[in-house]
mmCIF file of C-alpha atoms in Angstrom:
data_model
loop_
_atom_site.group_PDB
_atom_site.id
_atom_site.type_symbol
_atom_site.label_atom_id
_atom_site.label_comp_id
_atom_site.label_asym_id
_atom_site.label_seq_id
_atom_site.Cartn_x
_atom_site.Cartn_y
_atom_site.Cartn_z
ATOM 1 C CA MET A 259 -15.785 -11.535 -23.712
ATOM 2 C CA ASN A 260 -16.766 -12.358 -20.134
ATOM 3 C CA SER A 261 -18.000 -9.173 -18.421
ATOM 4 C CA THR A 262 -15.920 -9.854 -15.290
ATOM 5 C CA LEU A 263 -12.754 -10.325 -17.358
ATOM 6 C CA LYS A 264 -13.541 -7.197 -19.369
ATOM 7 C CA LYS A 265 -13.825 -5.222 -16.134
ATOM 8 C CA GLU A 266 -10.487 -6.567 -14.896
ATOM 9 C CA LEU A 267 -8.556 -5.843 -18.111
ATOM 10 C CA PRO A 268 -7.569 -2.254 -17.167
ATOM 11 C CA ILE A 269 -6.126 -3.481 -13.856
ATOM 12 C CA ILE A 270 -4.352 -6.393 -15.553
ATOM 13 C CA GLY A 271 -2.835 -3.864 -17.959
ATOM 14 C CA ILE A 272 -1.563 -1.823 -15.014
ATOM 15 C CA VAL A 273 -0.057 -4.976 -13.459
ATOM 16 C CA LEU A 274 1.792 -5.723 -16.697
ATOM 17 C CA MET A 275 3.269 -2.226 -17.161
ATOM 18 C CA PRO A 276 6.406 -2.851 -15.051
ATOM 19 C CA PHE A 277 6.969 -6.211 -16.783
ATOM 20 C CA VAL A 278 6.821 -4.548 -20.211
ATOM 21 C CA TYR A 279 9.251 -1.838 -19.103
ATOM 22 C CA LEU A 280 11.632 -4.388 -17.561
ATOM 23 C CA ALA A 281 11.565 -6.513 -20.722
ATOM 24 C CA PHE A 282 12.285 -3.413 -22.816
ATOM 25 C CA ILE A 283 15.414 -2.466 -20.843
ATOM 26 C CA TRP A 284 16.515 -6.009 -19.899
ATOM 27 C CA LYS A 285 19.473 -6.218 -22.259
ATOM 28 C CA THR A 286 20.798 -2.848 -21.085
ATOM 29 C CA LEU A 287 20.943 -3.954 -17.443
ATOM 30 C CA PRO A 288 24.199 -5.276 -15.978
ATOM 31 C CA ASN A 289 24.181 -8.706 -14.332
ATOM 32 C CA LYS A 290 24.569 -7.076 -10.915
ATOM 33 C CA VAL A 291 22.198 -4.247 -10.075
ATOM 34 C CA PRO A 292 21.598 -2.145 -6.934
ATOM 35 C CA THR A 293 18.728 -3.618 -4.912
ATOM 36 C CA HIS A 294 18.745 -1.396 -1.831
ATOM 37 C CA TRP A 295 19.590 2.176 -0.887
ATOM 38 C CA ASN A 296 20.195 3.615 2.568
ATOM 39 C CA TYR A 297 18.453 6.711 3.905
ATOM 40 C CA LYS A 298 21.084 8.905 2.208
ATOM 41 C CA GLY A 299 20.190 7.480 -1.201
ATOM 42 C CA GLU A 300 23.448 5.493 -1.403
ATOM 43 C CA VAL A 301 23.556 1.916 -2.705
ATOM 44 C CA ASP A 302 24.225 -0.503 0.154
ATOM 45 C CA HIS A 303 23.257 -3.816 -1.452
ATOM 46 C CA TRP A 304 23.647 -5.417 -4.881
ATOM 47 C CA GLY A 305 21.935 -8.414 -6.429
ATOM 48 C CA ASP A 306 21.285 -10.357 -9.608
ATOM 49 C CA LYS A 307 19.097 -8.563 -12.132
ATOM 50 C CA PHE A 308 16.646 -11.479 -12.020
ATOM 51 C CA SER A 309 15.733 -10.268 -8.522
ATOM 52 C CA LEU A 310 13.853 -7.447 -10.261
ATOM 53 C CA VAL A 311 11.386 -10.008 -11.626
ATOM 54 C CA GLY A 312 10.727 -11.174 -8.067
ATOM 55 C CA LEU A 313 10.160 -7.554 -7.060
ATOM 56 C CA LEU A 314 7.394 -7.221 -9.636
ATOM 57 C CA PHE A 315 5.665 -10.320 -8.297
ATOM 58 C CA MET A 316 5.961 -8.995 -4.735
ATOM 59 C CA LEU A 317 4.408 -5.627 -5.583
ATOM 60 C CA PRO A 318 1.656 -5.323 -8.240
ATOM 61 C CA VAL A 319 1.095 -9.050 -8.872
ATOM 62 C CA LEU A 320 0.765 -10.103 -5.230
ATOM 63 C CA VAL A 321 -1.448 -7.126 -4.346
ATOM 64 C CA TYR A 322 -3.698 -7.830 -7.335
ATOM 65 C CA ILE A 323 -4.035 -11.522 -6.458
ATOM 66 C CA ILE A 324 -4.909 -10.700 -2.838
ATOM 67 C CA MET A 325 -7.520 -8.140 -3.893
ATOM 68 C CA LEU A 326 -8.936 -10.539 -6.494
ATOM 69 C CA VAL A 327 -9.221 -13.517 -4.152
ATOM 70 C CA ALA A 328 -10.240 -11.763 -0.918
ATOM 71 C CA PRO A 329 -13.957 -11.242 -1.811
ATOM 72 C CA LYS A 330 -14.266 -14.881 -2.882
ATOM 73 C CA ILE A 331 -12.864 -16.365 0.331
ATOM 74 C CA ASP A 332 -14.207 -13.764 2.767
ATOM 75 C CA PRO A 333 -16.253 -15.911 5.201
ATOM 76 C CA LYS A 334 -18.504 -12.990 6.134
ATOM 77 C CA LYS A 335 -19.047 -11.961 2.500
ATOM 78 C CA ARG A 336 -18.840 -8.329 3.592
ATOM 79 C CA ILE A 337 -16.258 -7.202 1.039
ATOM 80 C CA ALA A 338 -18.779 -7.798 -1.740
ATOM 81 C CA LEU A 339 -21.085 -5.252 -0.088
ATOM 82 C CA MET A 340 -18.601 -2.511 -0.980
ATOM 83 C CA GLY A 341 -19.504 -2.944 -4.651
ATOM 84 C CA GLY A 342 -17.832 -0.380 -6.913
ATOM 85 C CA LYS A 343 -15.887 1.110 -3.996
ATOM 86 C CA PHE A 344 -13.910 -2.112 -3.662
ATOM 87 C CA TYR A 345 -13.080 -2.112 -7.373
ATOM 88 C CA GLN A 346 -11.865 1.485 -7.086
ATOM 89 C CA LEU A 347 -9.740 0.558 -4.078
ATOM 90 C CA LYS A 348 -8.272 -2.430 -5.916
ATOM 91 C CA PHE A 349 -7.517 -0.270 -8.950
ATOM 92 C CA PHE A 350 -5.758 2.347 -6.847
ATOM 93 C CA LEU A 351 -3.678 -0.110 -4.807
ATOM 94 C CA VAL A 352 -2.491 -1.967 -7.900
ATOM 95 C CA LEU A 353 -1.717 1.332 -9.628
ATOM 96 C CA CYS A 354 0.387 2.493 -6.658
ATOM 97 C CA MET A 355 2.308 -0.784 -6.546
ATOM 98 C CA SER A 356 2.945 -0.706 -10.295
ATOM 99 C CA LEU A 357 4.156 2.898 -10.187
ATOM 100 C CA LEU A 358 6.416 2.036 -7.260
ATOM 101 C CA ALA A 359 7.796 -0.954 -9.190
ATOM 102 C CA LEU A 360 8.380 1.206 -12.283
ATOM 103 C CA PHE A 361 10.199 3.799 -10.204
ATOM 104 C CA ILE A 362 12.413 1.178 -8.539
ATOM 105 C CA ILE A 363 13.299 -0.387 -11.905
ATOM 106 C CA PHE A 364 14.076 3.064 -13.323
ATOM 107 C CA ILE A 365 16.454 4.034 -10.518
ATOM 108 C CA THR A 366 17.994 0.548 -10.653
ATOM 109 C CA LYS A 367 18.704 0.951 -14.364
ATOM 110 C CA ASN A 368 20.274 4.357 -13.808
ATOM 111 C CA GLN A 369 21.969 3.244 -10.574
ATOM 112 C CA SER A 370 20.953 6.591 -9.150
ATOM 113 C CA PHE A 371 18.549 7.465 -6.375
ATOM 114 C CA SER A 372 18.723 11.229 -6.721
ATOM 115 C CA SER A 373 15.257 11.812 -5.253
ATOM 116 C CA PRO A 374 14.289 9.258 -2.576
ATOM 117 C CA ASN A 375 11.489 11.567 -1.512
ATOM 118 C CA LEU A 376 9.454 10.401 -4.518
ATOM 119 C CA ILE A 377 8.878 7.104 -2.720
ATOM 120 C CA TYR A 378 7.758 8.979 0.387
ATOM 121 C CA ILE A 379 5.278 10.936 -1.729
ATOM 122 C CA ILE A 380 3.841 7.694 -3.151
ATOM 123 C CA VAL A 381 3.538 6.308 0.385
ATOM 124 C CA GLY A 382 1.797 9.503 1.510
ATOM 125 C CA ILE A 383 -0.698 9.312 -1.352
ATOM 126 C CA LEU A 384 -1.345 5.676 -0.437
ATOM 127 C CA PHE A 385 -2.218 6.634 3.151
ATOM 128 C CA LEU A 386 -4.293 9.570 1.938
ATOM 129 C CA VAL A 387 -6.483 7.551 -0.419
ATOM 130 C CA LEU A 388 -6.816 4.550 1.886
ATOM 131 C CA GLY A 389 -7.948 6.901 4.634
ATOM 132 C CA ASN A 390 -10.728 8.138 2.365
ATOM 133 C CA TYR A 391 -11.903 4.570 1.746
ATOM 134 C CA PHE A 392 -11.820 3.417 5.377
ATOM 135 C CA LYS A 393 -15.345 4.611 6.144
ATOM 136 C CA VAL A 394 -16.855 2.312 3.487
ATOM 137 C CA ILE A 395 -14.846 -0.836 4.287
ATOM 138 C CA GLN A 396 -17.113 -3.489 5.787
ATOM 139 C CA PRO A 397 -15.884 -5.818 8.579
ATOM 140 C CA ASN A 398 -13.666 -8.492 7.046
ATOM 141 C CA TYR A 399 -10.468 -10.451 7.676
ATOM 142 C CA PHE A 400 -8.365 -9.017 4.825
ATOM 143 C CA ILE A 401 -8.610 -5.224 4.510
ATOM 144 C CA GLY A 402 -8.650 -2.472 7.114
ATOM 145 C CA ILE A 403 -7.766 -2.195 10.821
ATOM 146 C CA ARG A 404 -8.099 -5.879 11.722
ATOM 147 C CA THR A 405 -7.658 -6.151 15.475
ATOM 148 C CA PRO A 406 -9.360 -8.642 17.829
ATOM 149 C CA TRP A 407 -11.643 -5.798 18.953
ATOM 150 C CA THR A 408 -12.740 -4.534 15.526
ATOM 151 C CA LEU A 409 -13.405 -8.078 14.330
ATOM 152 C CA GLU A 410 -15.377 -8.863 17.485
ATOM 153 C CA ASN A 411 -17.726 -5.894 17.340
ATOM 154 C CA ASN A 412 -19.176 -4.158 14.276
ATOM 155 C CA GLU A 413 -19.598 -0.858 16.131
ATOM 156 C CA VAL A 414 -15.932 -0.899 17.128
ATOM 157 C CA TRP A 415 -15.024 -1.622 13.495
ATOM 158 C CA LYS A 416 -17.084 1.334 12.276
ATOM 159 C CA VAL A 417 -15.868 3.969 14.757
ATOM 160 C CA THR A 418 -12.262 2.777 14.495
ATOM 161 C CA HIS A 419 -12.266 3.101 10.714
ATOM 162 C CA ILE A 420 -13.891 6.530 10.805
ATOM 163 C CA PHE A 421 -11.187 7.654 13.253
ATOM 164 C CA ALA A 422 -8.355 5.895 11.380
ATOM 165 C CA GLY A 423 -9.587 7.325 8.071
ATOM 166 C CA LYS A 424 -9.264 10.885 9.345
ATOM 167 C CA LEU A 425 -5.896 10.119 10.937
ATOM 168 C CA TRP A 426 -4.530 8.521 7.747
ATOM 169 C CA VAL A 427 -5.715 11.417 5.581
ATOM 170 C CA ILE A 428 -3.898 13.870 7.853
ATOM 171 C CA GLY A 429 -0.833 11.602 8.041
ATOM 172 C CA GLY A 430 -0.820 11.105 4.275
ATOM 173 C CA LEU A 431 -0.921 14.853 3.693
ATOM 174 C CA LEU A 432 1.958 15.364 6.137
ATOM 175 C CA ILE A 433 4.037 12.704 4.377
ATOM 176 C CA VAL A 434 3.361 14.169 0.925
ATOM 177 C CA LEU A 435 4.149 17.705 2.107
ATOM 178 C CA GLY A 436 7.257 16.487 3.927
ATOM 179 C CA GLY A 437 8.446 14.730 0.792
ATOM 180 C CA LEU A 438 7.978 17.932 -1.204
ATOM 181 C CA ILE A 439 9.465 20.360 1.309
ATOM 182 C CA PHE A 440 12.243 18.719 3.312
ATOM 183 C CA GLU A 441 15.647 17.376 2.383
ATOM 184 C CA ASN A 442 15.960 13.621 1.818
ATOM 185 C CA HIS A 443 18.083 12.904 4.909
ATOM 186 C CA SER A 444 16.058 14.872 7.446
ATOM 187 C CA PHE A 445 12.666 13.613 6.300
ATOM 188 C CA SER A 446 13.801 9.980 6.172
ATOM 189 C CA ILE A 447 14.314 10.184 9.943
ATOM 190 C CA ALA A 448 10.866 11.673 10.556
ATOM 191 C CA ILE A 449 8.800 9.372 8.327
ATOM 192 C CA VAL A 450 9.455 6.149 10.252
ATOM 193 C CA PRO A 451 7.928 7.295 13.591
ATOM 194 C CA LEU A 452 5.076 8.943 11.666
ATOM 195 C CA VAL A 453 4.188 5.671 9.908
ATOM 196 C CA ILE A 454 4.420 3.817 13.246
ATOM 197 C CA VAL A 455 1.958 6.292 14.773
ATOM 198 C CA LEU A 456 -0.465 5.826 11.859
ATOM 199 C CA ALA A 457 -0.307 2.053 12.350
ATOM 200 C CA ILE A 458 -0.403 1.825 16.159
ATOM 201 C CA VAL A 459 -2.814 4.595 17.202
ATOM 202 C CA PRO A 460 -5.902 3.082 15.436
ATOM 203 C CA MET A 461 -5.161 -0.276 17.081
ATOM 204 C CA VAL A 462 -5.039 1.324 20.536
ATOM 205 C CA TYR A 463 -8.180 3.308 19.710
ATOM 206 C CA SER A 464 -10.048 0.106 18.788
ATOM 207 C CA TYR A 465 -9.156 -1.422 22.164
ATOM 208 C CA ILE A 466 -10.327 1.681 24.066
ATOM 209 C CA LYS A 467 -13.617 1.778 22.154
ATOM 210 C CA PHE A 468 -14.178 -1.934 22.710
ATOM 211 C CA LYS A 469 -13.748 -1.489 26.457
ATOM 212 C CA GLU A 470 -16.134 1.488 26.437
ATOM 213 C CA ILE A 471 -18.811 -0.548 24.667
ATOM 214 C CA GLU A 472 -18.176 -3.506 26.943
ATOM 215 C CA LYS A 473 -18.791 -1.321 30.000
ATOM 216 C CA ARG A 474 -22.088 -0.141 28.499
ATOM 217 C CA GLY A 475 -23.098 -3.786 28.387
#
């Protein structure tokens, strides 16, 4: 067996987990299934059960394809410099997407969203782990804080990702703790501005650092 394929088999298995579960319960699903819940955990949209197949392609499959192709088409060839760290990152991202897909299929089958905070916890873990990997991500066009200023200057890329990594670890911990401690309704209001802060602040930071370096000449 090709060594590259052998290395990818565990991740491919993770990608297929939601498909196997969906196939197993397919006949028990009604033709119309809940496809969206509001912040109170109440169903506010219904769709055909075939939409669940599309969900699987949008989550683990799409993420896996992007992570598989990115190093090959990266014009700077920097992603390859991450070596085993990139494989670990790919494994984790695909695992998170597959677990999220499994959870969504499960609550769709049971037509019950009794604990929406589980999704928040998964999101928090995602931020937490990505934050830990930020310091080893090399400048590229696919992964990381990709602003005009980080892509223009390697020093800006480095300091921005060190800063963003710490911020995302703290933010991820807050999201996980919030999901464990607070009621569904109250925390659903708080998580949106928190995620916006985690996304916007590193972008602003990259601009400030770029201007500082520009002034130094």
